[in-house]
């Protein structure tokens, strides 16, 4: 598949209608109800809620509603954002990352098999700055790494189970928006869902080791920040032993935090669900 040049990328993104004419600033709906409506309509839960796929064809039909929601996010300036509570800020950023990722996919859909098809030899789809947010033009990397993962700001590794990169290997796109008043419970549930998914995290009885998502390899340092008293990746995995193994003896071994850890290959295939 032909990759767009950086010039083509910039032309495509800077001519989007919701970029050309930002919505007038107004109070943000912290319930993110418009995003929840789209998610409930187009997200399909798999394996009892451990994973999900997205009906991008349906999202494309409802793209005007998505653009309206994105415009409401773009209308929030830095000063307004600074006045949000910490949980409201995190919910805003997670929802923004996920919703702008869907918009990114729709810009090429159905002509792509992976979000990586949107990259080029010189860049990847997370680096271009095309997102009007908080009075700046940001990239997806800016939202995730520059803000959600910024040291001393939130220091919550559970964001890795909430942001969705439109890929099968990624933690599920939640079927509702994140909200400040429920954020802790939502992140806890996202963590349980991901850790209980044996296609991505499991105890290998024959090999006597844990096999976990590549996410833990890429972002292992985020699990050493002391969130909820956990200061290492082995300790985090030990705390979820009951989700990673069935046999009591295996769970005991995992809880020791002394077992070998291997990382599974990441599936970058698009998390596309068949249309109804």
Coordinates of C-alpha atoms in Angstrom, one line a residue:
X1 CA 0.0 0.0 0.0
X2 CA 1.3 3.4 -0.9
X3 CA 2.2 5.6 2.1
X4 CA 1.2 9.3 2.0
X5 CA 4.1 11.8 1.9
X6 CA 4.4 14.3 4.8
X7 CA 3.1 17.0 2.4
X8 CA 0.1 14.9 1.5
X9 CA -0.6 14.2 5.2
X10 CA -0.5 17.9 6.1
X11 CA -2.7 18.9 3.2
X12 CA -5.2 16.2 4.1
X13 CA -5.4 17.2 7.8
X14 CA -5.3 20.9 7.5
X15 CA -8.3 21.0 5.1
X16 CA -10.7 19.1 7.3
X17 CA -13.8 21.3 7.9
X18 CA -13.6 21.1 11.7
X19 CA -10.0 22.3 11.6
X20 CA -10.8 25.2 9.3
X21 CA -13.6 26.6 11.5
X22 CA -13.3 25.6 15.2
X23 CA -16.4 25.7 17.3
X24 CA -17.0 28.7 19.5
X25 CA -15.6 28.2 22.9
X26 CA -18.2 26.9 25.4
X27 CA -18.4 24.9 28.6
X28 CA -17.3 21.3 27.9
X29 CA -19.8 18.5 28.6
X30 CA -17.7 16.6 31.1
X31 CA -20.0 13.6 30.6
X32 CA -18.7 13.3 27.0
X33 CA -22.2 12.1 26.2
X34 CA -21.7 12.6 22.4
X35 CA -18.7 10.3 22.4
X36 CA -20.5 7.7 24.5
X37 CA -23.3 7.7 22.0
X38 CA -21.0 6.9 19.2
X39 CA -19.1 4.3 21.2
X40 CA -22.3 2.5 22.3
X41 CA -23.5 2.4 18.7
X42 CA -20.3 1.3 17.0
X43 CA -18.1 -0.6 19.5
X44 CA -18.5 -4.4 19.6
X45 CA -17.4 -6.2 22.7
X46 CA -15.5 -9.5 22.3
X47 CA -14.6 -12.4 24.7
X48 CA -17.0 -11.2 27.4
X49 CA -15.7 -7.6 27.3
X50 CA -12.0 -8.4 27.4
X51 CA -11.6 -6.9 23.9
X52 CA -13.5 -4.9 21.4
X53 CA -13.7 -4.0 17.8
X54 CA -15.0 -0.9 16.0
X55 CA -17.6 -0.7 13.2
X56 CA -15.6 1.9 11.2
X57 CA -18.2 1.7 8.4
X58 CA -20.8 2.8 10.9
X59 CA -18.5 5.5 12.4
X60 CA -18.0 6.8 8.8
X61 CA -21.8 7.2 8.5
X62 CA -21.9 9.1 11.8
X63 CA -18.8 11.1 11.0
X64 CA -20.6 14.5 11.3
X65 CA -21.4 13.6 14.9
X66 CA -17.8 12.6 15.5
X67 CA -16.5 15.9 14.0
X68 CA -18.9 17.8 16.2
X69 CA -17.6 16.1 19.3
X70 CA -14.0 16.7 18.2
X71 CA -14.8 20.4 17.7
X72 CA -16.1 20.6 21.2
X73 CA -12.8 19.2 22.5
X74 CA -10.8 21.6 20.3
X75 CA -12.8 24.5 21.7
X76 CA -11.2 24.0 25.1
X77 CA -8.3 26.2 25.6
X78 CA -5.3 25.8 27.9
X79 CA -6.7 28.1 30.6
X80 CA -10.0 26.2 30.7
X81 CA -8.2 22.9 30.8
X82 CA -6.1 24.0 33.8
X83 CA -9.3 24.6 35.7
X84 CA -10.4 21.0 35.3
X85 CA -9.8 18.6 38.2
X86 CA -7.1 16.0 37.6
X87 CA -9.5 13.2 36.8
X88 CA -11.4 15.4 34.4
X89 CA -8.1 16.3 32.7
X90 CA -7.2 12.7 32.3
X91 CA -10.6 11.7 31.0
X92 CA -10.5 14.6 28.5
X93 CA -7.1 13.5 27.2
X94 CA -7.9 9.8 26.9
X95 CA -11.2 10.6 25.1
X96 CA -9.4 13.0 22.8
X97 CA -6.7 10.5 21.9
X98 CA -9.3 7.8 21.2
X99 CA -11.7 10.0 19.2
X100 CA -9.0 11.6 17.1
X101 CA -7.5 8.2 16.4
X102 CA -10.9 7.1 15.0
X103 CA -11.0 10.3 12.9
X104 CA -7.5 9.5 11.6
X105 CA -8.6 6.0 10.6
X106 CA -11.8 7.3 8.9
X107 CA -9.6 9.6 6.7
X108 CA -8.3 6.5 4.9
X109 CA -10.9 3.8 5.6
X110 CA -11.6 1.4 4.1
X111 CA -8.3 1.6 2.3
X112 CA -6.1 0.4 5.1
X113 CA -5.4 -2.8 7.0
X114 CA -3.5 -1.2 9.9
X115 CA -3.0 2.2 11.4
X116 CA 0.6 1.8 10.4
X117 CA -0.4 2.1 6.8
X118 CA -0.9 5.8 7.6
X119 CA 2.8 6.2 8.3
X120 CA 5.7 6.8 5.9
X121 CA 9.4 6.1 5.6
X122 CA 10.2 9.2 7.6
X123 CA 7.4 9.2 10.2
X124 CA 4.7 7.2 11.8
X125 CA 1.0 8.1 12.3
X126 CA 1.5 9.2 15.9
X127 CA 4.1 11.9 15.1
X128 CA 2.4 14.4 12.7
X129 CA 0.9 17.5 14.4
X130 CA -2.6 17.9 13.1
X131 CA -4.9 17.9 16.2
X132 CA -6.2 21.3 17.3
X133 CA -6.3 20.9 21.1
X134 CA -5.7 23.2 24.1
X135 CA -4.8 26.1 21.9
X136 CA -2.0 24.2 20.1
X137 CA -1.6 21.8 17.2
X138 CA -0.7 18.5 18.7
X139 CA 0.2 14.9 17.6
X140 CA -1.2 11.8 19.1
X141 CA 2.2 11.3 20.7
X142 CA 1.9 14.7 22.2
X143 CA -1.3 13.7 23.9
X144 CA -0.1 10.3 25.1
X145 CA 3.6 10.9 25.9
X146 CA 3.8 14.6 26.3
X147 CA 0.7 14.9 28.6
X148 CA -0.8 11.7 29.9
X149 CA 2.6 10.1 30.6
X150 CA 4.4 13.3 31.6
X151 CA 6.3 12.7 34.9
X152 CA 4.8 14.3 37.9
X153 CA 1.5 15.1 36.3
X154 CA -0.7 12.0 36.6
X155 CA 1.7 9.1 37.0
X156 CA -1.0 6.5 36.4
X157 CA 0.2 3.5 34.3
X158 CA -3.4 2.4 33.8
X159 CA -3.7 4.9 31.0
X160 CA -2.1 2.2 28.8
X161 CA -5.3 0.1 29.2
X162 CA -7.5 3.1 28.2
X163 CA -5.9 4.7 25.1
X164 CA -6.6 2.7 22.0
X165 CA -4.4 2.7 18.9
X166 CA -7.0 1.1 16.5
X167 CA -5.2 -2.2 16.6
X168 CA -6.1 -5.8 17.6
X169 CA -3.1 -5.9 20.0
X170 CA -4.1 -2.7 21.8
X171 CA -6.3 -2.8 24.9
X172 CA -9.9 -2.5 24.0
X173 CA -11.6 0.7 23.0
X174 CA -14.1 1.2 25.9
X175 CA -17.8 1.2 25.0
X176 CA -18.3 4.5 26.8
X177 CA -16.4 7.7 27.3
X178 CA -14.2 8.2 30.3
X179 CA -15.5 10.7 32.8
X180 CA -13.8 12.4 35.7
X181 CA -16.3 11.3 38.3
X182 CA -15.9 7.6 37.4
X183 CA -12.4 7.6 36.1
X184 CA -10.8 5.5 38.8
X185 CA -13.4 2.7 38.5
X186 CA -13.2 2.8 34.7
X187 CA -9.5 2.5 34.7
X188 CA -9.6 -0.3 37.2
X189 CA -12.1 -2.2 35.0
X190 CA -10.0 -1.6 31.9
X191 CA -7.0 -3.0 33.7
X192 CA -9.0 -6.1 34.8
X193 CA -10.3 -6.7 31.3
X194 CA -6.9 -6.5 29.7
X195 CA -5.1 -8.5 32.3
X196 CA -7.7 -11.3 32.1
X197 CA -7.4 -11.6 28.3
X198 CA -5.3 -14.7 27.9
X199 CA -4.6 -13.9 24.2
X200 CA -2.5 -11.1 25.4
X201 CA -1.4 -11.9 29.0
X202 CA -1.0 -15.4 30.4
X203 CA 1.0 -17.8 32.5
X204 CA 2.9 -20.3 30.3
X205 CA 2.8 -23.5 32.5
X206 CA 5.1 -25.5 30.2
X207 CA 7.7 -22.7 30.0
X208 CA 7.3 -21.6 33.6
X209 CA 7.1 -18.0 32.7
X210 CA 4.7 -15.1 32.2
X211 CA 3.9 -14.1 28.6
X212 CA 2.5 -10.6 28.5
X213 CA 1.7 -7.9 26.1
X214 CA 4.5 -6.0 24.4
X215 CA 3.0 -2.9 26.0
X216 CA 4.8 -3.9 29.2
X217 CA 8.1 -4.0 27.4
X218 CA 7.6 -0.6 25.7
X219 CA 6.3 1.1 28.9
X220 CA 7.6 -0.9 31.7
X221 CA 9.1 2.2 33.3
X222 CA 5.6 3.5 33.9
X223 CA 4.9 0.6 36.3
X224 CA 7.8 1.6 38.5
X225 CA 6.3 5.0 39.6
X226 CA 4.7 3.7 42.8
X227 CA 1.1 4.0 41.7
X228 CA -1.1 2.3 44.3
X229 CA 2.1 1.2 46.1
X230 CA 3.4 -0.8 43.1
X231 CA 7.0 0.0 42.2
X232 CA 7.9 -2.5 39.5
X233 CA 6.5 -4.4 36.6
X234 CA 6.9 -7.8 38.4
X235 CA 5.0 -6.4 41.3
X236 CA 2.2 -5.2 39.1
X237 CA 1.9 -8.6 37.4
X238 CA 2.0 -10.3 40.8
X239 CA -0.9 -8.2 41.9
X240 CA -2.9 -9.6 39.0
X241 CA -1.9 -13.3 39.5
X242 CA -5.5 -14.4 39.8
X243 CA -6.2 -13.1 36.3
X244 CA -3.1 -14.5 34.7
X245 CA -3.3 -18.1 35.8
X246 CA -5.9 -20.6 37.0
X247 CA -3.9 -23.1 39.0
X248 CA -3.3 -22.1 42.6
X249 CA 0.4 -23.1 42.4
X250 CA 0.9 -21.0 39.3
X251 CA -0.7 -18.0 41.0
X252 CA 1.6 -18.4 44.0
X253 CA 4.6 -18.4 41.7
X254 CA 3.4 -15.2 40.0
X255 CA 2.8 -13.5 43.3
X256 CA 6.5 -14.1 44.2
X257 CA 7.4 -11.5 41.6
X258 CA 10.4 -13.7 40.8
X259 CA 9.3 -15.4 37.6
X260 CA 10.7 -14.9 34.1
X261 CA 8.7 -12.5 31.9
X262 CA 8.4 -12.8 28.1
X263 CA 6.7 -10.4 25.7
X264 CA 4.2 -11.4 23.0
X265 CA 4.3 -10.1 19.5
X266 CA 1.9 -7.2 18.9
X267 CA -0.9 -7.5 16.4
X268 CA -1.1 -4.2 14.5
X269 CA -4.1 -5.3 12.3
X270 CA -7.0 -2.8 12.3
X271 CA -9.6 -3.5 15.0
X272 CA -12.3 -3.3 12.4
X273 CA -15.7 -5.1 13.0
X274 CA -18.0 -6.3 10.3
X275 CA -20.9 -3.9 9.6
X276 CA -24.3 -4.9 10.8

